[in-house]
Short mmCIF file of N, CA and C in Angstrom, two decimals:
data_model
loop_
_atom_site.label_atom_id
_atom_site.label_comp_id
_atom_site.label_asym_id
_atom_site.label_seq_id
_atom_site.Cartn_x
_atom_site.Cartn_y
_atom_site.Cartn_z
N MET S 1 -26.61 10.19 8.22
CA MET S 1 -26.70 9.07 7.24
C MET S 1 -26.03 8.07 7.83
N SER S 2 -26.39 6.69 7.49
CA SER S 2 -26.24 5.51 7.87
C SER S 2 -25.13 5.05 6.78
N ALA S 3 -24.63 3.72 7.31
CA ALA S 3 -23.10 3.22 6.13
C ALA S 3 -23.23 1.94 6.46
N PHE S 4 -22.85 1.12 5.66
CA PHE S 4 -22.66 -0.18 5.60
C PHE S 4 -21.30 -0.78 5.00
N LEU S 5 -20.91 -2.33 5.32
CA LEU S 5 -19.85 -2.60 4.42
C LEU S 5 -20.05 -2.91 3.55
N CYS S 6 -19.50 -2.70 2.04
CA CYS S 6 -19.84 -3.66 0.81
C CYS S 6 -19.45 -4.88 0.83
N ASN S 7 -20.28 -5.34 0.41
CA ASN S 7 -19.40 -7.17 0.17
C ASN S 7 -18.91 -7.48 -0.58
N HIS S 8 -17.74 -8.61 0.07
CA HIS S 8 -16.63 -8.70 -0.81
C HIS S 8 -16.58 -8.67 -2.38
N GLU S 9 -17.34 -9.07 -2.96
CA GLU S 9 -17.50 -8.99 -3.95
C GLU S 9 -17.87 -7.93 -4.82
N HIS S 10 -18.13 -6.88 -4.24
CA HIS S 10 -18.18 -5.37 -4.71
C HIS S 10 -16.97 -4.87 -4.74
N ILE S 11 -16.24 -4.93 -3.91
CA ILE S 11 -14.87 -4.49 -3.36
C ILE S 11 -14.01 -5.34 -4.49
N GLY S 12 -13.75 -6.42 -4.34
CA GLY S 12 -13.18 -7.23 -5.35
C GLY S 12 -13.19 -6.55 -6.79
N LEU S 13 -14.61 -6.72 -7.40
CA LEU S 13 -14.51 -6.30 -8.85
C LEU S 13 -14.07 -5.04 -8.71
N LEU S 14 -14.41 -4.22 -8.13
CA LEU S 14 -13.79 -3.02 -8.18
C LEU S 14 -12.64 -2.67 -8.58
N ALA S 15 -11.66 -3.47 -7.53
CA ALA S 15 -10.50 -3.54 -7.91
C ALA S 15 -9.82 -4.24 -9.11
N ALA S 16 -10.61 -5.06 -9.45
CA ALA S 16 -9.95 -5.92 -10.58
C ALA S 16 -9.95 -4.81 -11.85
N TYR S 17 -11.69 -4.05 -11.84
CA TYR S 17 -11.98 -3.22 -13.05
C TYR S 17 -10.25 -2.15 -12.88
N HIS S 18 -10.28 -1.50 -11.96
CA HIS S 18 -9.23 -0.34 -11.75
C HIS S 18 -7.77 -1.07 -12.17
N VAL S 19 -7.76 -2.45 -11.72
CA VAL S 19 -6.25 -2.95 -12.41
C VAL S 19 -6.41 -3.37 -13.58
N GLY S 20 -7.34 -4.01 -14.11
CA GLY S 20 -7.52 -4.48 -15.58
C GLY S 20 -7.73 -3.53 -16.55
N LYS S 21 -8.21 -2.29 -16.20
CA LYS S 21 -8.36 -1.15 -17.11
C LYS S 21 -7.68 -0.43 -17.34
N ARG S 22 -6.48 -0.36 -16.39
CA ARG S 22 -5.46 0.47 -15.96
C ARG S 22 -5.92 1.66 -15.78
N THR S 23 -6.87 1.76 -15.09
CA THR S 23 -7.44 3.14 -14.75
C THR S 23 -6.17 4.21 -13.84
N TYR S 24 -5.32 3.82 -13.63
CA TYR S 24 -4.07 4.58 -12.93
C TYR S 24 -3.12 4.14 -13.54
N HIS S 25 -1.64 4.95 -13.11
CA HIS S 25 -0.51 4.98 -13.38
C HIS S 25 0.60 4.40 -12.36
N GLY S 26 -0.16 4.00 -11.24
CA GLY S 26 0.75 3.45 -9.83
C GLY S 26 1.42 2.07 -10.08
N LYS S 27 1.89 1.48 -8.73
CA LYS S 27 2.53 0.22 -9.00
C LYS S 27 1.31 -0.45 -8.21
N ASP S 28 0.10 -0.62 -7.75
CA ASP S 28 -0.06 -1.32 -7.21
C ASP S 28 -0.79 -2.42 -7.55
N THR S 29 -0.97 -3.32 -7.05
CA THR S 29 -1.60 -4.43 -7.67
C THR S 29 -3.08 -4.91 -6.96
N VAL S 30 -3.70 -5.76 -7.76
CA VAL S 30 -5.08 -5.79 -7.31
C VAL S 30 -5.62 -5.95 -6.01
N LEU S 31 -4.60 -6.98 -5.34
CA LEU S 31 -4.69 -7.09 -3.82
C LEU S 31 -4.58 -5.49 -3.21
N ASP S 32 -3.39 -4.70 -3.74
CA ASP S 32 -3.57 -3.52 -2.78
C ASP S 32 -4.52 -2.52 -3.03
N VAL S 33 -5.17 -2.78 -4.21
CA VAL S 33 -6.45 -1.86 -4.54
C VAL S 33 -7.72 -2.20 -3.91
N ALA S 34 -7.84 -3.57 -3.53
CA ALA S 34 -8.98 -4.18 -2.92
C ALA S 34 -8.65 -3.56 -1.47
N ARG S 35 -7.57 -4.02 -0.82
CA ARG S 35 -7.24 -3.42 0.41
C ARG S 35 -7.81 -1.99 0.62
N ILE S 36 -7.17 -0.98 -0.12
CA ILE S 36 -7.24 0.38 -0.09
C ILE S 36 -8.89 0.55 -0.18
N LEU S 37 -9.29 0.37 -0.84
CA LEU S 37 -10.98 0.31 -0.94
C LEU S 37 -11.78 -0.24 0.37
N ALA S 38 -11.14 -1.18 0.32
CA ALA S 38 -11.92 -2.05 1.45
C ALA S 38 -11.89 -1.30 3.23
N GLU S 39 -10.69 -0.69 3.28
CA GLU S 39 -9.73 0.07 4.07
C GLU S 39 -10.51 1.20 4.63
N ALA S 40 -10.70 1.66 3.01
CA ALA S 40 -11.41 2.94 3.32
C ALA S 40 -13.10 2.76 3.60
N ASN S 41 -13.70 1.93 3.45
CA ASN S 41 -15.18 1.36 3.77
C ASN S 41 -15.49 0.93 5.29
N ILE S 42 -13.90 0.44 5.92
CA ILE S 42 -13.93 -0.03 7.30
C ILE S 42 -13.68 1.47 7.73
N ALA S 43 -12.76 2.12 7.46
CA ALA S 43 -12.59 3.53 8.34
C ALA S 43 -13.91 4.37 8.50
N SER S 44 -14.87 4.41 7.57
CA SER S 44 -15.75 5.10 7.28
C SER S 44 -16.89 4.65 8.67
N MET S 45 -16.80 3.30 8.39
CA MET S 45 -17.67 2.78 9.43
C MET S 45 -17.54 3.04 11.04
N LYS S 46 -15.69 3.07 11.14
CA LYS S 46 -15.37 3.44 12.47
C LYS S 46 -15.86 4.78 12.58
N ALA S 47 -15.77 5.55 11.82
CA ALA S 47 -16.04 7.02 12.15
C ALA S 47 -17.37 7.21 12.50
N ARG S 48 -18.33 6.36 11.75
CA ARG S 48 -19.56 6.55 12.01
C ARG S 48 -20.31 6.03 12.98
N TYR S 49 -19.64 4.64 13.37
CA TYR S 49 -20.17 3.80 14.53
C TYR S 49 -19.01 3.27 15.34
N GLY S 50 -18.20 3.91 15.46
CA GLY S 50 -16.76 2.93 16.30
C GLY S 50 -16.42 1.57 15.84
N ASP S 51 -15.87 1.01 17.03
CA ASP S 51 -15.48 -0.38 16.72
C ASP S 51 -16.84 -1.29 16.69
N ALA S 52 -18.11 -0.78 16.63
CA ALA S 52 -19.00 -1.79 16.14
C ALA S 52 -19.11 -1.82 14.68
N GLY S 53 -18.45 -0.90 13.90
CA GLY S 53 -18.55 -0.82 12.67
C GLY S 53 -18.10 -2.05 11.85
N CYS S 54 -17.11 -2.85 12.15
CA CYS S 54 -16.81 -4.09 11.55
C CYS S 54 -16.26 -5.05 12.59
N ASP S 55 -17.03 -6.51 12.72
CA ASP S 55 -16.36 -6.99 13.40
C ASP S 55 -14.82 -7.71 13.40
N ASP S 56 -14.58 -7.84 12.45
CA ASP S 56 -13.33 -9.10 11.97
C ASP S 56 -12.67 -7.96 10.48
N PRO S 57 -12.17 -6.84 10.97
CA PRO S 57 -11.47 -6.42 10.09
C PRO S 57 -10.91 -7.29 9.13
N GLU S 58 -9.96 -7.77 9.80
CA GLU S 58 -8.72 -8.77 9.29
C GLU S 58 -9.45 -9.57 7.78
N ALA S 59 -10.01 -10.31 8.31
CA ALA S 59 -11.44 -11.48 7.77
C ALA S 59 -11.89 -10.62 6.43
N TYR S 60 -12.17 -9.92 6.76
CA TYR S 60 -12.96 -8.58 6.01
C TYR S 60 -11.80 -8.49 4.07
N LEU S 61 -10.81 -7.87 5.00
CA LEU S 61 -9.65 -7.34 4.42
C LEU S 61 -9.76 -8.64 3.32
N GLU S 62 -9.51 -9.88 4.19
CA GLU S 62 -8.74 -10.57 2.87
C GLU S 62 -10.02 -11.48 2.10
N LEU S 63 -11.11 -11.45 2.76
CA LEU S 63 -12.43 -12.04 1.49
C LEU S 63 -12.17 -10.52 0.27
N CYS S 64 -12.23 -9.46 1.12
CA CYS S 64 -11.87 -8.47 -0.71
C CYS S 64 -10.92 -8.50 -1.42
N GLU S 65 -9.47 -9.31 -0.80
CA GLU S 65 -8.32 -9.38 -1.75
C GLU S 65 -8.75 -10.98 -2.35
N LYS S 66 -9.51 -11.89 -1.81
CA LYS S 66 -9.33 -13.32 -2.52
C LYS S 66 -10.51 -13.19 -3.76
N GLU S 67 -11.20 -12.07 -3.57
CA GLU S 67 -12.39 -11.39 -4.35
C GLU S 67 -11.84 -10.89 -5.69
N ALA S 68 -10.78 -10.15 -5.01
CA ALA S 68 -10.15 -9.51 -6.39
C ALA S 68 -9.74 -10.20 -7.61
N LEU S 69 -8.75 -10.93 -6.91
CA LEU S 69 -8.08 -12.29 -7.46
C LEU S 69 -9.61 -12.96 -8.64
N ARG S 70 -10.61 -13.58 -8.40
CA ARG S 70 -11.43 -14.16 -8.77
C ARG S 70 -12.45 -13.35 -9.68
N ALA S 71 -12.55 -11.93 -9.50
CA ALA S 71 -13.31 -11.49 -10.34
C ALA S 71 -13.01 -10.78 -11.85
N ILE S 72 -13.80 -10.97 -12.75
CA ILE S 72 -13.36 -10.44 -13.96
C ILE S 72 -14.03 -9.50 -14.42
N PRO S 73 -13.37 -8.37 -14.83
CA PRO S 73 -13.99 -7.18 -14.70
C PRO S 73 -14.88 -7.04 -16.40
N ASP S 74 -14.60 -7.47 -17.19
CA ASP S 74 -15.49 -7.61 -18.45
C ASP S 74 -16.57 -8.12 -18.39
N THR S 75 -17.12 -8.80 -17.37
CA THR S 75 -18.09 -9.08 -17.40
C THR S 75 -19.26 -8.23 -16.54
N VAL S 76 -19.08 -7.10 -16.68
CA VAL S 76 -20.29 -6.06 -16.15
C VAL S 76 -19.59 -4.59 -17.19
N GLY S 77 -20.79 -4.17 -17.16
CA GLY S 77 -20.73 -2.69 -18.11
C GLY S 77 -20.63 -1.60 -17.43
N PRO S 78 -20.05 -0.55 -18.09
CA PRO S 78 -19.39 0.71 -17.16
C PRO S 78 -20.48 1.03 -16.25
N VAL S 79 -22.06 0.86 -16.87
CA VAL S 79 -22.86 2.05 -15.96
C VAL S 79 -23.00 1.45 -14.46
N LEU S 80 -22.54 0.11 -14.49
CA LEU S 80 -22.73 -0.78 -13.72
C LEU S 80 -21.59 -0.51 -12.34
N ILE S 81 -20.33 -0.35 -12.84
CA ILE S 81 -19.13 -0.04 -12.16
C ILE S 81 -19.31 1.51 -11.77
N LEU S 82 -20.28 2.20 -12.44
CA LEU S 82 -20.55 3.41 -11.90
C LEU S 82 -21.64 3.77 -10.72
N LYS S 83 -22.43 3.10 -10.72
CA LYS S 83 -23.39 3.04 -9.86
C LYS S 83 -22.22 2.32 -8.50
N MET S 84 -21.69 1.39 -9.06
CA MET S 84 -20.61 0.65 -7.52
C MET S 84 -19.75 1.72 -7.08
N CYS S 85 -19.12 2.05 -7.91
CA CYS S 85 -18.63 3.43 -7.24
C CYS S 85 -19.46 4.26 -6.53
N ASP S 86 -20.41 4.99 -6.73
CA ASP S 86 -21.33 5.69 -6.26
C ASP S 86 -21.58 5.24 -4.65
N CYS S 87 -21.86 3.90 -4.84
CA CYS S 87 -22.42 2.82 -3.48
C CYS S 87 -21.34 2.97 -2.95
N LEU S 88 -19.95 2.79 -3.36
CA LEU S 88 -18.73 2.62 -2.16
C LEU S 88 -18.62 4.18 -1.46
N GLU S 89 -18.39 4.70 -2.45
CA GLU S 89 -18.04 6.49 -2.10
C GLU S 89 -19.11 6.79 -0.84
N TYR S 90 -20.35 6.58 -1.20
CA TYR S 90 -21.40 7.08 0.12
C TYR S 90 -21.19 6.21 1.09
N GLN S 91 -20.51 4.68 1.07
CA GLN S 91 -20.27 4.20 2.33
C GLN S 91 -18.78 4.45 2.67
N SER S 92 -18.38 5.31 1.90
CA SER S 92 -16.88 4.92 2.78
C SER S 92 -16.20 6.59 3.04
N CYS S 93 -17.58 7.75 2.96
CA CYS S 93 -17.44 8.74 2.75
C CYS S 93 -17.35 9.75 4.61
N GLU S 94 -17.83 8.99 5.30
CA GLU S 94 -17.90 9.25 6.72
C GLU S 94 -16.19 10.15 7.58
N VAL S 95 -15.08 9.78 6.80
CA VAL S 95 -13.89 9.98 7.46
C VAL S 95 -13.42 11.33 7.30
N GLU S 96 -13.15 12.19 8.25
CA GLU S 96 -12.97 13.60 8.02
C GLU S 96 -11.96 13.52 6.80
N GLY S 97 -12.37 14.70 5.86
CA GLY S 97 -10.92 14.55 4.80
C GLY S 97 -11.33 13.40 3.78
N TYR S 98 -12.30 13.17 3.51
CA TYR S 98 -12.39 11.79 2.71
C TYR S 98 -11.82 12.13 1.12
N ARG S 99 -12.20 13.41 0.85
CA ARG S 99 -11.72 13.74 -0.93
C ARG S 99 -10.04 13.41 -0.98
N GLU S 100 -9.28 13.75 0.35
CA GLU S 100 -8.01 13.27 -0.05
C GLU S 100 -7.39 12.47 0.46
N THR S 101 -8.19 11.23 0.76
CA THR S 101 -7.92 9.61 1.03
C THR S 101 -7.33 8.92 -0.51
N LYS S 102 -6.39 8.10 -0.02
CA LYS S 102 -6.34 7.10 -1.41
C LYS S 102 -7.59 6.60 -1.88
N GLY S 103 -8.66 5.98 -0.82
CA GLY S 103 -9.66 5.09 -1.54
C GLY S 103 -10.50 6.34 -2.18
N PHE S 104 -10.90 7.58 -2.03
CA PHE S 104 -11.04 8.33 -2.73
C PHE S 104 -10.82 8.19 -4.20
N GLN S 105 -9.44 8.71 -4.31
CA GLN S 105 -8.51 8.97 -5.57
C GLN S 105 -8.77 7.76 -6.23
N VAL S 106 -8.68 6.43 -5.53
CA VAL S 106 -9.03 4.88 -6.66
C VAL S 106 -10.30 5.23 -7.03
N LEU S 107 -11.40 5.63 -6.27
CA LEU S 107 -12.79 5.30 -7.20
C LEU S 107 -12.89 6.39 -8.14
N ASP S 108 -12.36 7.74 -7.86
CA ASP S 108 -12.45 8.59 -8.88
C ASP S 108 -11.31 8.42 -10.13
N ALA S 109 -10.61 7.55 -10.12
CA ALA S 109 -10.02 7.02 -11.37
C ALA S 109 -10.96 6.33 -12.13
N ILE S 110 -11.61 4.92 -10.91
CA ILE S 110 -12.25 4.05 -11.80
C ILE S 110 -13.57 4.68 -11.99
N ARG S 111 -14.03 5.63 -11.84
CA ARG S 111 -15.24 6.51 -12.47
C ARG S 111 -14.58 7.22 -13.64
N GLY S 112 -13.32 7.49 -13.81
CA GLY S 112 -13.27 8.27 -15.27
C GLY S 112 -13.20 7.26 -16.24
N THR S 113 -12.73 6.05 -15.39
CA THR S 113 -12.45 5.02 -17.03
C THR S 113 -13.81 4.39 -17.12
N ALA S 114 -14.94 4.47 -16.65
CA ALA S 114 -15.65 3.84 -16.94
C ALA S 114 -16.30 4.57 -17.69
N VAL S 115 -16.65 5.97 -17.23
CA VAL S 115 -17.26 6.99 -18.09
C VAL S 115 -16.82 6.81 -19.98
N ARG S 116 -15.32 6.94 -19.79
CA ARG S 116 -15.05 7.01 -21.45
C ARG S 116 -15.61 5.75 -21.62
N CYS S 117 -15.57 4.70 -21.08
CA CYS S 117 -16.26 3.36 -21.58
C CYS S 117 -17.19 3.00 -22.06
N ILE S 118 -18.37 4.28 -21.65
CA ILE S 118 -19.52 4.28 -22.12
C ILE S 118 -19.73 4.28 -23.63
N GLY S 119 -20.60 3.35 -24.05
CA GLY S 119 -20.72 3.47 -25.87
C GLY S 119 -21.05 5.06 -26.07
N GLY S 120 -20.24 5.16 -27.28
CA GLY S 120 -20.81 6.78 -27.98
C GLY S 120 -19.55 7.86 -27.44
N TYR S 121 -19.27 7.49 -26.31
CA TYR S 121 -18.31 8.49 -25.62
C TYR S 121 -17.18 8.86 -26.32
N GLU S 122 -16.36 7.93 -27.08
CA GLU S 122 -15.45 8.37 -28.08
C GLU S 122 -15.85 9.09 -29.25
N ASP S 123 -16.89 8.55 -29.82
CA ASP S 123 -17.62 9.08 -30.66
C ASP S 123 -18.40 10.25 -30.79
N ALA S 124 -18.17 10.97 -29.79
CA ALA S 124 -18.51 12.23 -29.36
C ALA S 124 -18.10 13.45 -29.83
N PRO S 125 -18.66 14.60 -30.05
CA PRO S 125 -17.78 15.75 -30.86
C PRO S 125 -16.96 16.15 -30.10
N GLY S 126 -15.88 16.23 -30.49
CA GLY S 126 -14.74 17.32 -29.89
C GLY S 126 -14.88 17.02 -28.83
N TRP S 127 -13.82 18.17 -28.36
CA TRP S 127 -12.91 17.91 -26.60
C TRP S 127 -14.38 19.42 -26.11
N GLU S 128 -14.30 20.23 -26.78
CA GLU S 128 -15.09 21.43 -26.49
C GLU S 128 -16.34 21.61 -27.19
N TYR S 129 -17.28 21.83 -26.97
CA TYR S 129 -18.97 21.97 -27.59
C TYR S 129 -18.98 23.66 -27.97
N SER S 130 -19.42 23.49 -29.27
CA SER S 130 -19.77 24.67 -29.74
C SER S 130 -21.01 24.72 -30.31
N ARG S 131 -21.91 24.98 -30.64
CA ARG S 131 -23.35 25.18 -31.55
C ARG S 131 -22.50 24.40 -33.01
N ALA S 132 -21.61 25.52 -33.54
CA ALA S 132 -21.28 25.21 -35.12
C ALA S 132 -20.59 23.93 -35.07
N SER S 133 -19.73 23.35 -34.47
CA SER S 133 -19.20 21.96 -34.47
C SER S 133 -19.82 21.23 -34.30
N TYR S 134 -20.94 20.98 -33.35
CA TYR S 134 -21.80 20.10 -32.87
C TYR S 134 -23.19 20.16 -34.46
N ALA S 135 -23.11 21.36 -34.85
CA ALA S 135 -24.18 21.16 -36.04
C ALA S 135 -23.30 20.13 -37.17
N LYS S 136 -22.27 20.65 -37.53
CA LYS S 136 -21.27 20.02 -38.40
C LYS S 136 -20.79 18.39 -38.14
N TRP S 137 -20.73 18.07 -36.96
CA TRP S 137 -21.00 16.54 -36.62
C TRP S 137 -22.26 16.11 -36.84
N LEU S 138 -22.97 16.71 -36.54
CA LEU S 138 -24.65 16.24 -36.28
C LEU S 138 -24.75 15.82 -37.80
N ASP S 139 -24.41 16.83 -38.90
CA ASP S 139 -24.71 16.43 -40.35
C ASP S 139 -23.97 15.81 -40.45
N GLU S 140 -22.84 15.30 -40.49
CA GLU S 140 -21.83 14.24 -40.94
C GLU S 140 -22.37 13.06 -40.39
N LYS S 141 -23.18 13.02 -39.19
CA LYS S 141 -23.86 11.55 -38.78
C LYS S 141 -25.07 11.21 -39.38
N ARG S 142 -25.73 12.28 -39.78
CA ARG S 142 -27.04 12.20 -40.34
C ARG S 142 -26.78 11.67 -42.09
N ALA S 143 -25.88 12.09 -42.97
CA ALA S 143 -25.26 11.92 -44.47
C ALA S 143 -24.90 10.19 -43.97
N LYS S 144 -24.66 9.89 -43.27
CA LYS S 144 -24.29 8.40 -43.27
C LYS S 144 -25.38 7.75 -42.74
N ILE S 145 -26.15 7.84 -42.49
CA ILE S 145 -27.56 7.36 -42.56
C ILE S 145 -28.71 7.70 -43.29
N PRO S 146 -28.71 6.64 -44.62
CA PRO S 146 -29.07 6.64 -45.40
C PRO S 146 -31.19 7.49 -45.41
N LEU S 147 -31.82 6.77 -44.77
CA LEU S 147 -32.72 7.41 -44.35
C LEU S 147 -32.94 8.48 -44.06
N ILE S 148 -32.42 9.15 -42.89
CA ILE S 148 -32.34 10.45 -42.48
C ILE S 148 -31.75 11.05 -43.38
N GLY S 149 -30.60 10.94 -44.03
CA GLY S 149 -30.26 11.75 -45.09
C GLY S 149 -31.17 12.27 -46.29
N GLN S 150 -32.26 11.07 -46.63
CA GLN S 150 -33.17 11.19 -47.44
C GLN S 150 -34.10 12.43 -47.41
N PHE S 151 -34.56 12.69 -45.70
CA PHE S 151 -35.62 13.88 -45.80
C PHE S 151 -34.66 15.26 -45.11
N ARG S 152 -33.46 15.27 -45.40
CA ARG S 152 -32.64 16.24 -45.09
C ARG S 152 -33.42 17.25 -46.00
N LYS S 153 -32.88 18.66 -46.11
CA LYS S 153 -33.22 19.54 -46.71
C LYS S 153 -32.43 20.55 -47.27
#
């Protein structure tokens, strides 16, 4: 697999989304989160390419932090956030034990929040699926839509 450094706008927006949407219960600031995500990406590059992975890590980290302060997370939808998480995870997974890293934990929290922000998520029936509960929910939905309700048997 190949890897690349995600641009600072990518990292900054994910960090701002994480803090702005309160996807975690820690005390990390938006700057901390930007650094965690950027460091995960840098570590993956180093694992894959050695020192050739990032020419100036400190400059990259600073750019990511600055962008995290500028980013406005409500300007993008949850599906884009999910794609951004997938991208960064793919670029950050080259380190041994990646799933135990803070970077993975942050991305996992962001992903969970984005899923819950997808339209219709809160409206979906119940926590656990059963045909009976789904059929009841569907009947209730159909009854609220006059056109569909007219054709019900």
